Amino acid sequence: MDTLLSPRRRTLVKALGATALLAGCGEAPGLVARPLAAFQGPAMGTVWNAKLAGPLADSLASKASSAVAAALEGVVRRMSTYLDSSELARFNAAPAGKAVALSRETLEVFALAREVSAATGGAFDVTVAPAVDAWGFGPSKARRIPSSAELAAVAARIDWRAISVDPGAGTLAKSRDGVRADLSGIAKGYGVDVAARSLEALGATDYLVEAGGEVRVRGRNAEGKPWRVGIERPDVAGQQAYLVVPLDGLSMATSGDYRIYFEQGGRRYSHEIDPATREPVRGSLASVTVVAKDCAWADAMATALFVMGAERGFAYAVQQGMAAFFIERAGNGRLSDRQTPAFAKLGAARVTA
């Protein structure tokens, strides 16, 4: 899970080892044949970017920036791990058996989280919050290696099945005390979805919305071509593209271990926590990217595949027909990668290092 809702502002593409925004990269002066408007602002502990292409009504251009900002801030206000006033905080503080009234948006995220958890056998689990906190990847940011006894003690508090959603009543409840949720592995993607819908409500037909590396696009860029979004190269200073993917009407999200971590005793401990072991994921994987219609789903599924690991995650993605791209460490600073058949159909282009 990622601490994406931290109030600490990060540079673009900081969290989740995320996808680098490279839309329109390589555009030469004089080739832009359509209007392009670009907006940017802080939200979710990172920076969001929005681009609009095509004929723009004055009302759209003037309202787009505030619409995206309001959409993302609404998600933060409801689902932040860091705000004591958030709906998430109110649910986490509630005792077992108490039905907590929440907004439609927060209930939607929990319902989707349950779907992904059930589909992946718990590889994605928002109740992993106690383990996230134990390693210092939560609000305290006190990075540490917890004892085996401490990790064993939180095991009973991590189980997505302990949370139940009642859409009719508009409530959420937990079946045991001590269960707490961390929506960092899904809320940012959901925020991008909400921001995209806010642009569509204003009449936008050609746009790109990105927050901290999670991206959703529709239509064409200023050249009249599909938007181009890059997957970041792991383990390098700054941000370099590893692969550039053309997208239209799709979202992309990446989960990785190379942005939020600490090292001790020669081992890297990342924020990607396996709910089954309550420990940071180990293995050769550096990042997993998922392309799908909705960004929230791609966000959660990228986390699940990363937790599953290089072999099981790839096999699962192929079996489910997902468009997924896996980058692994091959030793001596080298990287290797694999893409599922569905991802291969996207026509991504490699970037020469």
Tab-separated table of C-alpha atoms in Angstrom:
chain	number	residue	atom	x	y	z
A	1	MET	CA	0.000	0.000	0.000
A	2	ASP	CA	1.087	3.569	-0.579
A	3	THR	CA	0.931	6.559	1.694
A	4	LEU	CA	-0.437	8.643	-1.170
A	5	LEU	CA	-2.720	10.744	0.975
A	6	SER	CA	0.144	12.210	2.968
A	7	PRO	CA	-0.049	15.977	3.379
A	8	ARG	CA	3.627	16.141	2.393
A	9	ARG	CA	3.748	17.402	-1.160
A	10	ARG	CA	5.745	15.174	-3.463
A	11	THR	CA	7.108	15.834	-6.889
A	12	LEU	CA	5.209	14.400	-9.811
A	13	VAL	CA	5.328	10.617	-10.051
A	14	LYS	CA	6.619	10.072	-6.536
A	15	ALA	CA	4.221	7.520	-5.100
A	16	LEU	CA	3.715	3.810	-5.973
A	17	GLY	CA	6.865	3.869	-8.116
A	18	ALA	CA	4.391	5.459	-10.423
A	19	THR	CA	3.859	5.940	-14.125
A	20	ALA	CA	5.688	8.941	-15.503
A	21	LEU	CA	3.530	11.450	-17.313
A	22	LEU	CA	5.012	11.865	-20.757
A	23	ALA	CA	1.921	12.758	-22.736
A	24	GLY	CA	2.919	14.528	-25.922
A	25	CYS	CA	6.621	13.825	-25.446
A	26	GLY	CA	8.667	14.300	-28.583
A	27	GLU	CA	6.287	16.856	-30.069
A	28	ALA	CA	8.173	19.172	-32.400
A	29	PRO	CA	7.428	22.906	-32.579
A	30	GLY	CA	4.887	23.767	-35.238
A	31	LEU	CA	3.208	20.356	-35.298
A	32	VAL	CA	0.444	21.138	-32.833
A	33	ALA	CA	-2.652	21.580	-34.945
A	34	ARG	CA	-5.282	21.692	-32.195
A	35	PRO	CA	-5.694	23.862	-29.106
A	36	LEU	CA	-4.158	22.534	-25.894
A	37	ALA	CA	-4.856	23.757	-22.389
A	38	ALA	CA	-2.816	22.488	-19.432
A	39	PHE	CA	-3.497	22.844	-15.712
A	40	GLN	CA	-1.636	21.742	-12.586
A	41	GLY	CA	-2.092	21.867	-8.835
A	42	PRO	CA	-1.338	20.177	-5.503
A	43	ALA	CA	-3.563	17.398	-4.127
A	44	MET	CA	-3.261	14.007	-2.434
A	45	GLY	CA	0.248	14.762	-1.224
A	46	THR	CA	1.442	15.026	-4.806
A	47	VAL	CA	0.844	17.094	-7.943
A	48	TRP	CA	-2.009	16.632	-10.397
A	49	ASN	CA	-1.912	17.502	-14.077
A	50	ALA	CA	-4.713	17.878	-16.565
A	51	LYS	CA	-4.519	18.499	-20.308
A	52	LEU	CA	-7.375	19.341	-22.638
A	53	ALA	CA	-7.176	19.125	-26.414
A	54	GLY	CA	-9.585	19.795	-29.224
A	55	PRO	CA	-11.890	22.783	-29.645
A	56	LEU	CA	-12.404	24.306	-26.221
A	57	ALA	CA	-15.400	26.334	-25.143
A	58	ASP	CA	-14.487	29.295	-22.965
A	59	SER	CA	-16.556	27.864	-20.129
A	60	LEU	CA	-14.645	24.574	-20.240
A	61	ALA	CA	-11.212	26.145	-20.234
A	62	SER	CA	-12.084	28.455	-17.349
A	63	LYS	CA	-13.752	25.834	-15.170
A	64	ALA	CA	-11.577	22.773	-15.825
A	65	SER	CA	-8.836	23.523	-13.310
A	66	SER	CA	-11.206	24.168	-10.410
A	67	ALA	CA	-13.278	21.100	-11.309
A	68	VAL	CA	-10.281	18.767	-11.166
A	69	ALA	CA	-8.990	20.325	-7.948
A	70	ALA	CA	-12.403	20.048	-6.277
A	71	ALA	CA	-12.794	16.419	-7.327
A	72	LEU	CA	-9.438	15.387	-5.909
A	73	GLU	CA	-9.802	17.400	-2.725
A	74	GLY	CA	-13.170	15.780	-2.146
A	75	VAL	CA	-11.535	12.356	-2.182
A	76	VAL	CA	-8.829	13.541	0.217
A	77	ARG	CA	-11.403	15.023	2.576
A	78	ARG	CA	-13.294	11.742	2.725
A	79	MET	CA	-10.572	9.090	2.477
A	80	SER	CA	-7.330	10.504	3.834
A	81	THR	CA	-5.353	8.407	6.288
A	82	TYR	CA	-3.828	11.626	7.619
A	83	LEU	CA	-6.909	13.706	8.399
A	84	ASP	CA	-8.611	12.985	11.713
A	85	SER	CA	-11.746	14.551	10.276
A	86	SER	CA	-11.973	12.206	7.264
A	87	GLU	CA	-14.715	9.624	6.858
A	88	LEU	CA	-12.024	6.949	6.819
A	89	ALA	CA	-10.720	8.104	10.204
A	90	ARG	CA	-14.238	8.033	11.606
A	91	PHE	CA	-14.735	4.460	10.421
A	92	ASN	CA	-11.341	3.351	11.743
A	93	ALA	CA	-12.168	4.743	15.180
A	94	ALA	CA	-15.576	3.050	15.337
A	95	PRO	CA	-16.057	-0.111	17.424
A	96	ALA	CA	-17.011	-3.465	15.947
A	97	GLY	CA	-20.643	-3.785	14.999
A	98	LYS	CA	-21.301	-0.062	14.656
A	99	ALA	CA	-22.749	0.935	11.281
A	100	VAL	CA	-20.977	4.116	10.190
A	101	ALA	CA	-22.800	6.370	7.725
A	102	LEU	CA	-20.480	7.334	4.865
A	103	SER	CA	-20.731	9.179	1.569
A	104	ARG	CA	-21.580	7.407	-1.644
A	105	GLU	CA	-18.028	7.969	-2.870
A	106	THR	CA	-16.350	6.326	0.117
A	107	LEU	CA	-18.752	3.392	0.003
A	108	GLU	CA	-18.002	2.936	-3.703
A	109	VAL	CA	-14.293	2.692	-2.967
A	110	PHE	CA	-14.825	0.154	-0.196
A	111	ALA	CA	-17.144	-1.895	-2.392
A	112	LEU	CA	-14.579	-1.968	-5.199
A	113	ALA	CA	-11.822	-2.806	-2.720
A	114	ARG	CA	-13.822	-5.812	-1.558
A	115	GLU	CA	-14.304	-6.954	-5.157
A	116	VAL	CA	-10.586	-6.798	-5.898
A	117	SER	CA	-9.760	-8.484	-2.581
A	118	ALA	CA	-12.139	-11.349	-3.303
A	119	ALA	CA	-10.855	-11.737	-6.870
A	120	THR	CA	-7.201	-11.823	-5.790
A	121	GLY	CA	-7.555	-13.969	-2.698
A	122	GLY	CA	-6.709	-11.058	-0.423
A	123	ALA	CA	-3.519	-9.982	-2.200
A	124	PHE	CA	-5.158	-6.564	-2.144
A	125	ASP	CA	-6.541	-5.800	1.307
A	126	VAL	CA	-7.336	-2.323	2.644
A	127	THR	CA	-7.327	-3.642	6.228
A	128	VAL	CA	-3.528	-4.015	6.013
A	129	ALA	CA	-3.317	-0.628	7.800
A	130	PRO	CA	-2.038	-2.046	11.145
A	131	ALA	CA	0.926	-3.646	9.355
A	132	VAL	CA	1.561	-0.504	7.299
A	133	ASP	CA	1.719	1.478	10.532
A	134	ALA	CA	3.928	-1.116	12.233
A	135	TRP	CA	6.587	-0.606	9.558
A	136	GLY	CA	6.295	3.174	9.761
A	137	PHE	CA	4.699	3.697	6.363
A	138	GLY	CA	1.569	5.219	7.879
A	139	PRO	CA	0.992	8.735	9.227
A	140	SER	CA	3.813	8.522	11.792
A	141	LYS	CA	6.489	7.884	9.119
A	142	ALA	CA	8.662	6.352	11.858
A	143	ARG	CA	10.297	3.747	9.618
A	144	ARG	CA	11.324	0.675	11.598
A	145	ILE	CA	11.472	-3.123	11.547
A	146	PRO	CA	8.784	-4.460	13.886
A	147	SER	CA	9.332	-7.618	15.891
A	148	SER	CA	7.853	-10.921	14.792
A	149	ALA	CA	5.667	-10.822	17.911
A	150	GLU	CA	4.304	-7.425	16.905
A	151	LEU	CA	3.492	-8.614	13.418
A	152	ALA	CA	1.831	-11.739	14.792
A	153	ALA	CA	-0.301	-9.565	17.051
A	154	VAL	CA	-1.731	-7.525	14.166
A	155	ALA	CA	-2.588	-10.585	12.068
A	156	ALA	CA	-6.081	-10.900	13.557
A	157	ARG	CA	-6.827	-7.313	12.590
A	158	ILE	CA	-6.069	-7.796	8.880
A	159	ASP	CA	-8.929	-9.394	6.961
A	160	TRP	CA	-10.947	-7.642	4.256
A	161	ARG	CA	-13.866	-9.949	5.011
A	162	ALA	CA	-14.251	-8.225	8.391
A	163	ILE	CA	-15.620	-5.140	6.607
A	164	SER	CA	-19.162	-5.110	5.242
A	165	VAL	CA	-20.762	-2.522	2.977
A	166	ASP	CA	-24.495	-1.799	3.075
A	167	PRO	CA	-25.197	0.359	0.002
A	168	GLY	CA	-28.915	0.581	0.766
A	169	ALA	CA	-28.350	2.028	4.222
A	170	GLY	CA	-25.249	3.927	3.152
A	171	THR	CA	-23.176	2.430	5.952
A	172	LEU	CA	-19.971	0.524	6.589
A	173	ALA	CA	-19.257	-1.777	9.533
A	174	LYS	CA	-16.496	-4.008	10.867
A	175	SER	CA	-17.021	-7.361	12.561
A	176	ARG	CA	-14.088	-7.132	14.957
A	177	ASP	CA	-12.377	-4.443	16.985
A	178	GLY	CA	-8.996	-3.173	15.886
A	179	VAL	CA	-9.708	-3.498	12.160
A	180	ARG	CA	-8.595	-0.347	10.328
A	181	ALA	CA	-8.481	0.484	6.655
A	182	ASP	CA	-5.898	2.269	4.521
A	183	LEU	CA	-7.289	3.298	1.123
A	184	SER	CA	-3.959	4.477	-0.250
A	185	GLY	CA	-3.805	1.647	-2.775
A	186	ILE	CA	-7.066	2.638	-4.466
A	187	ALA	CA	-8.171	6.155	-3.490
A	188	LYS	CA	-5.763	7.998	-5.752
A	189	GLY	CA	-6.955	6.052	-8.776
A	190	TYR	CA	-10.536	6.725	-7.733
A	191	GLY	CA	-9.724	10.418	-7.444
A	192	VAL	CA	-8.445	10.420	-11.019
A	193	ASP	CA	-11.680	8.752	-12.143
A	194	VAL	CA	-13.776	11.379	-10.355
A	195	ALA	CA	-11.669	14.186	-11.811
A	196	ALA	CA	-12.086	12.741	-15.305
A	197	ARG	CA	-15.839	12.545	-14.870
A	198	SER	CA	-15.879	16.164	-13.724
A	199	LEU	CA	-14.209	17.173	-16.987
A	200	GLU	CA	-16.675	15.136	-19.013
A	201	ALA	CA	-19.531	16.855	-17.174
A	202	LEU	CA	-18.138	20.142	-18.469
A	203	GLY	CA	-18.115	18.794	-22.017
A	204	ALA	CA	-14.498	17.660	-22.378
A	205	THR	CA	-13.999	14.941	-24.979
A	206	ASP	CA	-10.196	14.966	-25.310
A	207	TYR	CA	-8.332	15.035	-22.027
A	208	LEU	CA	-5.630	13.568	-19.818
A	209	VAL	CA	-5.822	13.595	-16.011
A	210	GLU	CA	-2.913	12.454	-13.845
A	211	ALA	CA	-2.288	12.490	-10.102
A	212	GLY	CA	0.980	11.180	-8.718
A	213	GLY	CA	1.395	8.889	-11.706
A	214	GLU	CA	-2.095	7.420	-11.961
A	215	VAL	CA	-3.543	8.426	-15.336
A	216	ARG	CA	-6.844	8.447	-17.190
A	217	VAL	CA	-7.255	9.659	-20.764
A	218	ARG	CA	-9.910	10.052	-23.412
A	219	GLY	CA	-9.821	11.064	-27.049
A	220	ARG	CA	-6.752	12.538	-28.730
A	221	ASN	CA	-3.907	14.851	-27.827
A	222	ALA	CA	-3.084	18.158	-29.509
A	223	GLU	CA	-1.678	16.341	-32.553
A	224	GLY	CA	-4.852	14.358	-33.004
A	225	LYS	CA	-3.105	11.166	-31.882
A	226	PRO	CA	-3.655	8.911	-28.854
A	227	TRP	CA	-2.251	10.300	-25.621
A	228	ARG	CA	1.210	8.898	-24.828
A	229	VAL	CA	1.928	7.937	-21.232
A	230	GLY	CA	5.218	6.544	-19.987
A	231	ILE	CA	6.041	3.825	-17.491
A	232	GLU	CA	8.873	4.954	-15.252
A	233	ARG	CA	12.274	3.255	-15.249
A	234	PRO	CA	12.903	1.914	-11.725
A	235	ASP	CA	16.009	2.604	-9.645
A	236	VAL	CA	17.235	5.735	-11.426
A	237	ALA	CA	17.681	9.250	-10.160
A	238	GLY	CA	14.981	11.578	-11.358
A	239	GLN	CA	12.373	10.282	-13.761
A	240	GLN	CA	13.102	8.386	-16.944
A	241	ALA	CA	10.644	6.633	-19.194
A	242	TYR	CA	11.094	2.897	-19.717
A	243	LEU	CA	8.135	2.371	-22.020
A	244	VAL	CA	5.651	4.739	-23.666
A	245	VAL	CA	2.065	3.559	-24.067
A	246	PRO	CA	-0.533	5.107	-26.406
A	247	LEU	CA	-3.904	5.318	-24.676
A	248	ASP	CA	-7.449	6.361	-25.538
A	249	GLY	CA	-10.400	5.858	-23.213
A	250	LEU	CA	-8.208	3.992	-20.733
A	251	SER	CA	-6.455	4.389	-17.391
A	252	MET	CA	-3.014	3.317	-16.246
A	253	ALA	CA	-1.595	2.745	-12.768
A	254	THR	CA	1.723	1.412	-11.490
A	255	SER	CA	2.765	-0.169	-8.215
A	256	GLY	CA	6.469	-0.397	-7.348
A	257	ASP	CA	8.975	-0.568	-4.516
A	258	TYR	CA	11.587	2.012	-5.507
A	259	ARG	CA	10.130	5.332	-4.336
A	260	ILE	CA	8.917	4.742	-0.788
A	261	TYR	CA	11.223	2.483	1.184
A	262	PHE	CA	14.051	2.316	3.701
A	263	GLU	CA	17.140	0.125	3.840
A	264	GLN	CA	18.626	-1.685	6.784
A	265	GLY	CA	21.121	-4.521	6.959
A	266	GLY	CA	21.524	-4.517	3.202
A	267	ARG	CA	17.824	-5.164	2.556
A	268	ARG	CA	15.235	-2.857	1.075
A	269	TYR	CA	11.936	-2.580	2.940
A	270	SER	CA	9.274	-0.978	0.759
A	271	HIS	CA	5.795	0.335	1.490
A	272	GLU	CA	4.306	-2.554	-0.509
A	273	ILE	CA	3.077	-4.772	2.338
A	274	ASP	CA	1.882	-8.340	1.805
A	275	PRO	CA	-1.305	-8.736	3.902
A	276	ALA	CA	-0.578	-12.451	4.393
A	277	THR	CA	2.892	-12.006	5.910
A	278	ARG	CA	2.452	-8.431	7.207
A	279	GLU	CA	5.909	-7.740	5.761
A	280	PRO	CA	7.183	-5.768	2.761
A	281	VAL	CA	6.978	-7.773	-0.445
A	282	ARG	CA	10.193	-9.592	-1.345
A	283	GLY	CA	11.267	-10.801	-4.748
A	284	SER	CA	12.529	-9.642	-8.118
A	285	LEU	CA	9.672	-7.328	-9.023
A	286	ALA	CA	10.409	-3.614	-9.331
A	287	SER	CA	7.031	-2.513	-10.666
A	288	VAL	CA	3.743	-3.670	-12.148
A	289	THR	CA	1.634	-1.525	-14.453
A	290	VAL	CA	-2.017	-2.207	-15.211
A	291	VAL	CA	-4.063	-0.629	-17.991
A	292	ALA	CA	-7.848	-0.720	-17.647
A	293	LYS	CA	-10.943	1.386	-18.201
A	294	ASP	CA	-11.157	2.679	-14.623
A	295	CYS	CA	-8.172	4.037	-12.756
A	296	ALA	CA	-9.363	2.900	-9.316
A	297	TRP	CA	-9.509	-0.709	-10.521
A	298	ALA	CA	-6.105	-0.434	-12.208
A	299	ASP	CA	-4.652	1.125	-9.044
A	300	ALA	CA	-5.876	-1.665	-6.765
A	301	MET	CA	-5.040	-4.453	-9.203
A	302	ALA	CA	-1.485	-3.188	-9.736
A	303	THR	CA	-0.971	-3.465	-5.977
A	304	ALA	CA	-2.457	-6.958	-5.910
A	305	LEU	CA	-0.238	-8.197	-8.742
A	306	PHE	CA	2.836	-6.724	-7.098
A	307	VAL	CA	1.989	-8.517	-3.851
A	308	MET	CA	1.473	-11.789	-5.739
A	309	GLY	CA	4.977	-11.534	-7.161
A	310	ALA	CA	6.562	-11.929	-10.562
A	311	GLU	CA	5.453	-15.478	-11.347
A	312	ARG	CA	2.073	-15.794	-9.672
A	313	GLY	CA	1.097	-12.231	-10.518
A	314	PHE	CA	1.974	-12.594	-14.189
A	315	ALA	CA	0.165	-15.925	-14.491
A	316	TYR	CA	-2.914	-14.450	-12.830
A	317	ALA	CA	-2.895	-11.386	-15.098
A	318	VAL	CA	-2.647	-13.571	-18.219
A	319	GLN	CA	-5.409	-15.862	-16.992
A	320	GLN	CA	-7.701	-12.907	-16.325
A	321	GLY	CA	-6.956	-11.246	-19.653
A	322	MET	CA	-5.466	-8.143	-18.036
A	323	ALA	CA	-3.249	-5.643	-19.780
A	324	ALA	CA	-0.263	-5.702	-17.422
A	325	PHE	CA	3.458	-4.952	-17.690
A	326	PHE	CA	6.010	-6.351	-15.219
A	327	ILE	CA	9.523	-4.959	-14.681
A	328	GLU	CA	11.953	-7.183	-12.753
A	329	ARG	CA	15.495	-6.751	-11.471
A	330	ALA	CA	17.801	-9.164	-13.275
A	331	GLY	CA	20.943	-8.467	-11.240
A	332	ASN	CA	23.920	-6.146	-11.682
A	333	GLY	CA	21.603	-3.199	-12.133
A	334	ARG	CA	19.908	-4.759	-15.150
A	335	LEU	CA	16.168	-4.882	-15.711
A	336	SER	CA	13.995	-7.368	-17.545
A	337	ASP	CA	10.313	-7.147	-18.385
A	338	ARG	CA	7.279	-9.132	-19.445
A	339	GLN	CA	3.943	-8.069	-20.859
A	340	THR	CA	0.684	-9.930	-21.008
A	341	PRO	CA	-0.927	-10.566	-24.409
A	342	ALA	CA	-3.560	-7.917	-23.675
A	343	PHE	CA	-0.862	-5.343	-22.914
A	344	ALA	CA	1.062	-6.247	-26.061
A	345	LYS	CA	-1.978	-5.238	-28.133
A	346	LEU	CA	-1.645	-1.645	-26.894
A	347	GLY	CA	1.395	-1.051	-29.109
A	348	ALA	CA	3.731	0.371	-26.463
A	349	ALA	CA	7.152	1.631	-27.580
A	350	ARG	CA	10.402	1.047	-25.727
A	351	VAL	CA	12.579	3.980	-24.739
A	352	THR	CA	16.323	3.594	-25.262
A	353	ALA	CA	18.182	4.287	-22.041
